[in-house]
Amino acid sequence: MDGAAAAKPQNLGGSLPVPNVQDLAASDLTPPVLDRYLRDTDAPAVSVVVNGEDATSVPVVDLGRLLDPKLGEKEAAKLRSACENWGFFQVVNHGVPDKVIDAVKEDLKGFFQLPLAEKRAFAQEPGGIEGYGQAFVVSEEQKLDWADMYFLSTQPPEYRDLKFWPSQPSTFRDSLERYSAEVQRVATDLLRIMAKNLGVKDPEKMTMIAGSQSVRINYYPPCPQAHDKVLGLSPHSDAVGLTLLLQVSPVAGLQIRKNGSWIPVAPLPGALVANVGDVIEVLTNGKYKSIEHRAVVNAREERVSIAAFHAAKFGETYEPLEEMVGEGAARYRTISVEDYVKLLLSSKLDGKNIMDAMKINP
Ligand code: OGA
Ligand code: NI
């Protein structure tokens, strides 16, 4: 794969300035301030039983077994079912060393404990998405998420803009770099096995969507005033290939939509939560669906997560794979990575879902 020639385009869209939520949560909140965060809906609907079945348990897949020639086949069947029926699964035995995970967790904790002014030294700039701030706030009327976020391009190394990488804690850059490389390896392994499961002859057609990686670190402060009327992260699907998310805190918050209900993804110590993103839906011509999910907020405890989004490098193309289209018709457009990113930003600005623009004859 030759991505070196394709530089990373700048100015990948920005956001209107909004308050820092961690700062807000720590202050004496008066009702009008909270208004911008309050949703019309009541307490988030959560169902733990779907069709009479306990649906709390998103499938768990063991990467060590998947890669073991003797055990792989049975585990691959589990992965196939998770991709077809859930779009979400937890990955255990993924081989990311505990010390790599612990170090990144520790540094995230250290970062969020810094005074606001020091965190703001790494703030997003007008028109840009990288750095500490918020994602995609496009109107003054828009309901706001009860969270701060920190977005960084992590892979390949030439996509990094180190001015947004914190210099405090002093170990942060190092721990994020290691974590990022390990997680990219997990994504590539999973995609290779997915390719096999799907009968895609050239695994590179799938693994190329882990050619680049960006991370979104989410900080959800507690919201004692109205935790059941705010959302940490609005419902969305991930507009990328494969997401691997680490629930840094042992606090529940992530929920996925299944059969019309919201199902919690309970934090499983050490596991990575994997989800099929929009680009996998495109490549598989709709066989693996990108699933809507959201994050709710706790009344008393803060919650931190780090999502690693994997996508193809600039210069590549997204299209339904030959083996997946077969004798049928492609249900999604063919599009260059650059145009896909442009389409994503214009969809966000118009309040639309990119998949509506990607589908052919929806
Ligand atoms: C995301 C996301 C969920 C969470 O960052 O895209 O869905 O639990 N995060 O933080
Ligand atoms: Ni997401």
CSV table of C-alpha atoms and ligand atoms in Angstrom, one decimal:
chain,number,residue,atom,x,y,z
A,1,MET,CA,0.0,0.0,0.0
A,2,ASP,CA,1.4,3.3,-0.9
A,3,GLY,CA,-0.1,6.1,1.2
A,4,ALA,CA,3.1,8.1,1.5
A,5,ALA,CA,2.3,10.2,-1.6
A,6,ALA,CA,-1.1,11.2,-0.3
A,7,ALA,CA,-0.7,14.0,2.2
A,8,LYS,CA,-3.4,14.5,4.8
A,9,PRO,CA,-5.7,17.3,3.7
A,10,GLN,CA,-5.9,20.1,6.3
A,11,ASN,CA,-9.0,21.8,7.8
A,12,LEU,CA,-11.2,18.8,8.1
A,13,GLY,CA,-14.1,20.9,9.4
A,14,GLY,CA,-14.6,22.7,12.6
A,15,SER,CA,-17.2,23.4,15.2
A,16,LEU,CA,-18.9,26.4,16.8
A,17,PRO,CA,-17.3,27.3,20.1
A,18,VAL,CA,-19.2,25.8,23.0
A,19,PRO,CA,-18.6,25.8,26.8
A,20,ASN,CA,-16.1,23.3,28.3
A,21,VAL,CA,-18.4,20.7,30.0
A,22,GLN,CA,-15.9,19.6,32.6
A,23,ASP,CA,-15.6,23.3,33.7
A,24,LEU,CA,-19.4,23.7,33.6
A,25,ALA,CA,-20.0,20.6,35.6
A,26,ALA,CA,-17.7,21.9,38.3
A,27,SER,CA,-19.4,25.2,38.6
A,28,ASP,CA,-22.7,26.2,40.1
A,29,LEU,CA,-25.1,25.4,37.3
A,30,THR,CA,-28.0,27.7,36.9
A,31,PRO,CA,-31.0,26.4,34.8
A,32,PRO,CA,-30.6,28.5,31.7
A,33,VAL,CA,-27.1,27.2,31.3
A,34,LEU,CA,-28.2,23.7,31.5
A,35,ASP,CA,-31.0,24.3,28.9
A,36,ARG,CA,-28.8,23.8,25.9
A,37,TYR,CA,-28.1,20.2,27.1
A,38,LEU,CA,-31.6,19.1,28.2
A,39,ARG,CA,-33.4,16.8,25.7
A,40,ASP,CA,-37.1,16.6,25.2
A,41,THR,CA,-37.2,13.0,25.8
A,42,ASP,CA,-37.5,11.5,29.3
A,43,ALA,CA,-35.0,9.2,30.9
A,44,PRO,CA,-33.1,7.2,28.3
A,45,ALA,CA,-35.1,4.1,27.4
A,46,VAL,CA,-33.1,1.0,28.2
A,47,SER,CA,-34.3,-2.5,27.6
A,48,VAL,CA,-32.3,-5.5,28.7
A,49,VAL,CA,-34.7,-8.0,27.2
A,50,VAL,CA,-35.3,-8.3,23.5
A,51,ASN,CA,-37.7,-10.9,22.2
A,52,GLY,CA,-37.7,-12.6,25.5
A,53,GLU,CA,-34.0,-13.0,25.4
A,54,ASP,CA,-31.4,-11.4,27.6
A,55,ALA,CA,-29.8,-8.9,25.3
A,56,THR,CA,-27.4,-7.3,27.7
A,57,SER,CA,-24.5,-9.3,26.5
A,58,VAL,CA,-23.0,-8.0,23.4
A,59,PRO,CA,-20.9,-10.9,22.0
A,60,VAL,CA,-17.4,-11.5,23.3
A,61,VAL,CA,-14.7,-12.5,20.8
A,62,ASP,CA,-11.3,-13.9,21.8
A,63,LEU,CA,-8.6,-12.7,19.4
A,64,GLY,CA,-6.0,-15.2,20.6
A,65,ARG,CA,-8.4,-18.0,19.7
A,66,LEU,CA,-9.2,-16.4,16.3
A,67,LEU,CA,-5.5,-16.4,15.5
A,68,ASP,CA,-4.9,-20.0,16.8
A,69,PRO,CA,-4.9,-22.4,13.8
A,70,LYS,CA,-6.5,-25.1,16.0
A,71,LEU,CA,-9.3,-23.0,17.5
A,72,GLY,CA,-9.7,-20.3,14.9
A,73,GLU,CA,-12.6,-21.8,13.0
A,74,LYS,CA,-15.1,-21.9,15.9
A,75,GLU,CA,-14.1,-18.5,17.1
A,76,ALA,CA,-14.4,-17.1,13.5
A,77,ALA,CA,-18.0,-18.4,13.4
A,78,LYS,CA,-18.6,-16.3,16.6
A,79,LEU,CA,-17.1,-13.3,14.9
A,80,ARG,CA,-19.2,-13.8,11.8
A,81,SER,CA,-22.4,-14.0,13.9
A,82,ALA,CA,-21.4,-10.9,15.9
A,83,CYS,CA,-20.8,-8.9,12.7
A,84,GLU,CA,-24.0,-10.1,11.1
A,85,ASN,CA,-26.4,-9.8,14.1
A,86,TRP,CA,-24.9,-7.2,16.3
A,87,GLY,CA,-22.4,-5.0,14.5
A,88,PHE,CA,-20.8,-4.7,18.0
A,89,PHE,CA,-18.7,-7.0,20.0
A,90,GLN,CA,-16.1,-7.0,22.8
A,91,VAL,CA,-12.6,-8.2,22.0
A,92,VAL,CA,-10.7,-10.0,24.8
A,93,ASN,CA,-7.3,-11.7,24.7
A,94,HIS,CA,-6.3,-9.1,22.1
A,95,GLY,CA,-2.7,-9.0,23.1
A,96,VAL,CA,-2.4,-5.3,23.9
A,97,PRO,CA,-0.1,-5.5,27.0
A,98,ASP,CA,-1.8,-4.4,30.2
A,99,LYS,CA,1.0,-2.0,30.8
A,100,VAL,CA,0.3,-0.2,27.5
A,101,ILE,CA,-3.4,0.1,28.5
A,102,ASP,CA,-2.6,1.2,32.0
A,103,ALA,CA,-0.2,3.8,30.9
A,104,VAL,CA,-2.6,5.4,28.5
A,105,LYS,CA,-5.4,5.3,31.1
A,106,GLU,CA,-3.1,7.0,33.7
A,107,ASP,CA,-2.0,9.7,31.3
A,108,LEU,CA,-5.6,10.5,30.3
A,109,LYS,CA,-6.5,10.8,33.9
A,110,GLY,CA,-3.6,13.2,34.4
A,111,PHE,CA,-4.6,15.2,31.4
A,112,PHE,CA,-8.1,15.8,32.5
A,113,GLN,CA,-7.0,16.8,35.9
A,114,LEU,CA,-4.9,19.7,34.4
A,115,PRO,CA,-6.4,23.2,34.9
A,116,LEU,CA,-8.6,24.3,32.0
A,117,ALA,CA,-6.1,26.8,30.7
A,118,GLU,CA,-3.4,24.1,30.4
A,119,LYS,CA,-5.8,21.7,28.6
A,120,ARG,CA,-6.8,24.6,26.3
A,121,ALA,CA,-3.2,24.9,25.2
A,122,PHE,CA,-4.1,21.9,22.9
A,123,ALA,CA,-7.5,23.3,21.9
A,124,GLN,CA,-9.0,22.9,18.4
A,125,GLU,CA,-8.4,25.8,16.1
A,126,PRO,CA,-11.1,27.5,14.0
A,127,GLY,CA,-12.0,25.3,11.1
A,128,GLY,CA,-10.1,22.2,12.4
A,129,ILE,CA,-11.2,19.1,14.2
A,130,GLU,CA,-7.9,18.0,15.9
A,131,GLY,CA,-7.3,18.9,19.5
A,132,TYR,CA,-9.2,19.4,22.7
A,133,GLY,CA,-12.8,20.7,22.3
A,134,GLN,CA,-16.0,19.5,20.8
A,135,ALA,CA,-17.1,17.8,17.6
A,136,PHE,CA,-19.5,19.1,15.0
A,137,VAL,CA,-21.5,21.7,16.7
A,138,VAL,CA,-23.0,23.4,13.7
A,139,SER,CA,-25.8,25.6,15.1
A,140,GLU,CA,-26.6,27.7,18.1
A,141,GLU,CA,-29.9,25.8,18.5
A,142,GLN,CA,-28.4,22.4,18.4
A,143,LYS,CA,-28.7,20.4,21.7
A,144,LEU,CA,-25.3,19.9,23.1
A,145,ASP,CA,-23.6,16.7,24.3
A,146,TRP,CA,-22.6,16.5,28.0
A,147,ALA,CA,-19.0,15.8,27.1
A,148,ASP,CA,-15.6,17.2,26.1
A,149,MET,CA,-13.6,15.5,23.5
A,150,TYR,CA,-10.1,15.4,22.3
A,151,PHE,CA,-9.5,14.3,18.7
A,152,LEU,CA,-6.1,13.3,17.3
A,153,SER,CA,-4.8,11.8,14.1
A,154,THR,CA,-2.5,8.9,15.2
A,155,GLN,CA,-1.6,6.7,12.2
A,156,PRO,CA,0.2,6.7,10.0
A,157,PRO,CA,2.8,8.8,11.9
A,158,GLU,CA,3.0,11.3,9.0
A,159,TYR,CA,-0.7,12.2,9.6
A,160,ARG,CA,0.1,13.4,13.2
A,161,ASP,CA,0.1,17.0,14.1
A,162,LEU,CA,2.1,17.0,17.3
A,163,LYS,CA,1.2,20.5,18.3
A,164,PHE,CA,-2.2,19.1,19.4
A,165,TRP,CA,-0.5,16.2,21.3
A,166,PRO,CA,-0.3,17.1,25.0
A,167,SER,CA,3.2,17.7,26.5
A,168,GLN,CA,1.6,16.9,29.9
A,169,PRO,CA,1.6,14.4,31.4
A,170,SER,CA,5.1,14.1,30.0
A,171,THR,CA,4.6,10.4,29.2
A,172,PHE,CA,1.4,11.1,27.2
A,173,ARG,CA,2.8,11.2,23.7
A,174,ASP,CA,4.7,8.0,24.2
A,175,SER,CA,1.9,6.1,25.8
A,176,LEU,CA,-0.6,7.2,23.2
A,177,GLU,CA,1.8,6.2,20.4
A,178,ARG,CA,2.2,2.7,21.8
A,179,TYR,CA,-1.4,2.2,22.5
A,180,SER,CA,-2.3,3.5,19.0
A,181,ALA,CA,0.1,1.0,17.2
A,182,GLU,CA,-1.2,-1.9,19.3
A,183,VAL,CA,-4.8,-1.1,18.6
A,184,GLN,CA,-4.2,-0.7,14.9
A,185,ARG,CA,-2.7,-4.2,14.9
A,186,VAL,CA,-5.8,-5.6,16.5
A,187,ALA,CA,-8.0,-3.8,13.9
A,188,THR,CA,-5.9,-5.3,11.1
A,189,ASP,CA,-6.1,-8.8,12.5
A,190,LEU,CA,-9.9,-8.5,12.9
A,191,LEU,CA,-10.4,-7.2,9.4
A,192,ARG,CA,-8.2,-10.0,8.0
A,193,ILE,CA,-10.5,-12.6,9.6
A,194,MET,CA,-13.6,-10.7,8.6
A,195,ALA,CA,-12.3,-10.9,5.0
A,196,LYS,CA,-12.0,-14.7,5.3
A,197,ASN,CA,-15.4,-15.0,6.9
A,198,LEU,CA,-16.9,-13.0,4.0
A,199,GLY,CA,-15.1,-14.9,1.3
A,200,VAL,CA,-13.1,-11.9,0.2
A,201,LYS,CA,-10.1,-13.3,-1.7
A,202,ASP,CA,-7.7,-10.5,-1.2
A,203,PRO,CA,-7.6,-9.7,2.6
A,204,GLU,CA,-5.9,-6.4,1.8
A,205,LYS,CA,-9.3,-5.1,0.4
A,206,MET,CA,-10.5,-5.2,4.1
A,207,THR,CA,-7.3,-4.5,6.0
A,208,MET,CA,-6.7,-1.3,4.0
A,209,ILE,CA,-9.4,0.3,6.1
A,210,ALA,CA,-7.1,0.1,9.0
A,211,GLY,CA,-4.4,2.0,7.1
A,212,SER,CA,-5.1,5.1,9.1
A,213,GLN,CA,-6.3,5.8,12.6
A,214,SER,CA,-7.6,8.7,14.6
A,215,VAL,CA,-8.6,8.7,18.2
A,216,ARG,CA,-11.4,10.5,20.0
A,217,ILE,CA,-11.0,10.7,23.7
A,218,ASN,CA,-14.3,11.4,25.4
A,219,TYR,CA,-14.7,12.9,28.8
A,220,TYR,CA,-18.2,12.7,30.4
A,221,PRO,CA,-18.5,14.6,33.6
A,222,PRO,CA,-21.2,13.5,36.1
A,223,CYS,CA,-24.4,15.4,35.8
A,224,PRO,CA,-26.2,15.3,39.2
A,225,GLN,CA,-28.8,17.9,38.1
A,226,ALA,CA,-30.2,16.1,35.2
A,227,HIS,CA,-28.3,13.0,34.2
A,228,ASP,CA,-31.4,11.4,32.8
A,229,LYS,CA,-32.2,14.4,30.6
A,230,VAL,CA,-28.8,14.9,29.0
A,231,LEU,CA,-26.8,12.7,26.7
A,232,GLY,CA,-23.1,12.4,26.8
A,233,LEU,CA,-23.0,11.6,23.1
A,234,SER,CA,-25.9,11.9,20.7
A,235,PRO,CA,-27.0,8.8,18.7
A,236,HIS,CA,-24.8,8.3,15.7
A,237,SER,CA,-23.0,5.6,13.7
A,238,ASP,CA,-19.3,5.8,13.2
A,239,ALA,CA,-18.5,7.1,9.7
A,240,VAL,CA,-15.3,5.0,9.5
A,241,GLY,CA,-14.2,1.4,8.9
A,242,LEU,CA,-13.7,-0.3,12.3
A,243,THR,CA,-13.8,1.4,15.7
A,244,LEU,CA,-12.1,-0.1,18.8
A,245,LEU,CA,-13.1,1.6,22.0
A,246,LEU,CA,-11.6,1.3,25.4
A,247,GLN,CA,-13.9,2.0,28.3
A,248,VAL,CA,-11.3,3.7,30.5
A,249,SER,CA,-13.6,4.0,33.5
A,250,PRO,CA,-15.5,1.1,35.0
A,251,VAL,CA,-18.7,3.2,34.6
A,252,ALA,CA,-21.4,2.1,32.2
A,253,GLY,CA,-22.5,4.6,29.5
A,254,LEU,CA,-22.3,3.2,26.0
A,255,GLN,CA,-25.5,1.9,24.6
A,256,ILE,CA,-26.3,0.4,21.2
A,257,ARG,CA,-29.6,0.4,19.3
A,258,LYS,CA,-30.9,-3.1,18.7
A,259,ASN,CA,-34.5,-4.0,17.6
A,260,GLY,CA,-35.6,-0.5,18.6
A,261,SER,CA,-34.2,-0.7,22.2
A,262,TRP,CA,-31.0,0.8,23.7
A,263,ILE,CA,-28.8,-2.0,25.0
A,264,PRO,CA,-25.9,-1.1,27.4
A,265,VAL,CA,-22.4,-2.3,26.6
A,266,ALA,CA,-21.2,-3.2,30.1
A,267,PRO,CA,-17.6,-2.3,30.7
A,268,LEU,CA,-15.6,-5.6,30.6
A,269,PRO,CA,-12.2,-5.1,32.2
A,270,GLY,CA,-9.4,-5.0,29.7
A,271,ALA,CA,-11.7,-5.6,26.7
A,272,LEU,CA,-11.9,-3.4,23.5
A,273,VAL,CA,-15.4,-2.7,22.2
A,274,ALA,CA,-15.4,-3.2,18.4
A,275,ASN,CA,-18.0,-1.9,16.1
A,276,VAL,CA,-18.6,-2.1,12.4
A,277,GLY,CA,-18.6,1.4,10.9
A,278,ASP,CA,-20.3,2.9,7.9
A,279,VAL,CA,-17.3,2.0,5.6
A,280,ILE,CA,-17.6,-1.7,6.4
A,281,GLU,CA,-21.3,-1.5,5.6
A,282,VAL,CA,-20.3,0.0,2.2
A,283,LEU,CA,-17.5,-2.6,1.5
A,284,THR,CA,-19.8,-5.5,2.5
A,285,ASN,CA,-22.6,-4.0,0.4
A,286,GLY,CA,-24.8,-3.9,3.4
A,287,LYS,CA,-24.1,-7.4,4.8
A,288,TYR,CA,-22.5,-6.0,7.9
A,289,LYS,CA,-24.5,-3.0,9.2
A,290,SER,CA,-23.1,0.0,11.0
A,291,ILE,CA,-25.1,0.3,14.2
A,292,GLU,CA,-26.4,3.4,15.9
A,293,HIS,CA,-25.1,4.0,19.4
A,294,ARG,CA,-24.9,6.7,22.1
A,295,ALA,CA,-23.5,7.5,25.5
A,296,VAL,CA,-25.5,8.3,28.6
A,297,VAL,CA,-24.2,10.1,31.6
A,298,ASN,CA,-23.8,9.1,35.3
A,299,ALA,CA,-25.2,11.3,38.1
A,300,ARG,CA,-22.2,10.9,40.3
A,301,GLU,CA,-19.2,9.6,38.4
A,302,GLU,CA,-17.2,10.9,35.5
A,303,ARG,CA,-16.6,8.5,32.6
A,304,VAL,CA,-13.7,8.5,30.1
A,305,SER,CA,-13.4,6.5,26.9
A,306,ILE,CA,-11.0,6.4,24.0
A,307,ALA,CA,-12.3,5.4,20.6
A,308,ALA,CA,-9.8,4.5,17.9
A,309,PHE,CA,-11.3,5.0,14.4
A,310,HIS,CA,-9.7,3.1,11.6
A,311,ALA,CA,-10.1,4.1,8.0
A,312,ALA,CA,-8.2,3.9,4.7
A,313,LYS,CA,-5.4,6.3,3.9
A,314,PHE,CA,-6.0,9.2,1.6
A,315,GLY,CA,-5.5,8.1,-2.0
A,316,GLU,CA,-7.6,4.9,-1.5
A,317,THR,CA,-11.2,4.3,-2.6
A,318,TYR,CA,-14.2,2.9,-0.9
A,319,GLU,CA,-16.6,0.7,-2.8
A,320,PRO,CA,-18.7,-2.4,-2.3
A,321,LEU,CA,-16.4,-5.4,-2.8
A,322,GLU,CA,-16.8,-7.6,-5.9
A,323,GLU,CA,-17.4,-10.7,-3.8
A,324,MET,CA,-20.1,-9.0,-1.8
A,325,VAL,CA,-21.9,-7.6,-4.8
A,326,GLY,CA,-21.8,-10.9,-6.7
A,327,GLU,CA,-24.5,-11.1,-9.4
A,328,GLY,CA,-26.5,-8.4,-7.6
A,329,ALA,CA,-26.2,-4.7,-7.7
A,330,ALA,CA,-24.0,-2.4,-5.7
A,331,ARG,CA,-26.1,-0.7,-3.1
A,332,TYR,CA,-23.5,2.0,-2.3
A,333,ARG,CA,-21.5,4.5,-4.3
A,334,THR,CA,-17.8,4.2,-5.1
A,335,ILE,CA,-16.0,7.1,-3.6
A,336,SER,CA,-12.4,8.3,-3.0
A,337,VAL,CA,-11.4,8.7,0.7
A,338,GLU,CA,-10.9,12.4,0.1
A,339,ASP,CA,-14.4,12.8,-1.3
A,340,TYR,CA,-15.9,10.6,1.4
A,341,VAL,CA,-14.4,13.0,4.1
A,342,LYS,CA,-15.8,16.0,2.2
A,343,LEU,CA,-19.2,14.3,1.9
A,344,LEU,CA,-19.1,13.5,5.6
A,345,LEU,CA,-18.4,17.2,6.6
A,346,SER,CA,-21.1,18.5,4.3
A,347,SER,CA,-23.6,16.0,5.6
A,348,LYS,CA,-22.8,17.0,9.1
A,349,LEU,CA,-23.3,20.7,8.3
A,350,ASP,CA,-26.7,19.9,6.7
A,351,GLY,CA,-27.7,17.7,9.7
A,352,LYS,CA,-27.8,14.6,7.5
A,353,ASN,CA,-26.5,11.1,7.7
A,354,ILE,CA,-23.7,10.4,5.3
A,355,MET,CA,-25.2,6.9,4.5
A,356,ASP,CA,-28.2,8.6,2.9
A,357,ALA,CA,-25.8,10.1,0.4
A,358,MET,CA,-23.8,6.9,0.0
A,359,LYS,CA,-26.8,4.6,-0.7
A,360,ILE,CA,-27.8,4.0,-4.3
A,361,ASN,CA,-31.6,4.2,-4.7
A,362,PRO,CA,-32.3,4.1,-1.0
B,1,OGA,C1,-17.5,7.5,19.8
B,1,OGA,C2,-18.4,6.8,20.7
B,1,OGA,C3,-19.0,6.0,22.9
B,1,OGA,C4,-18.4,6.1,24.3
B,1,OGA,O1,-16.6,8.2,20.3
B,1,OGA,O2,-17.8,7.5,18.6
B,1,OGA,O3,-19.4,6.2,20.2
B,1,OGA,O4,-18.8,5.2,25.0
B,1,OGA,N1,-18.2,6.7,22.0
B,1,OGA,O5,-17.7,7.0,24.6
B,2,NI,NI,-19.3,6.2,18.1
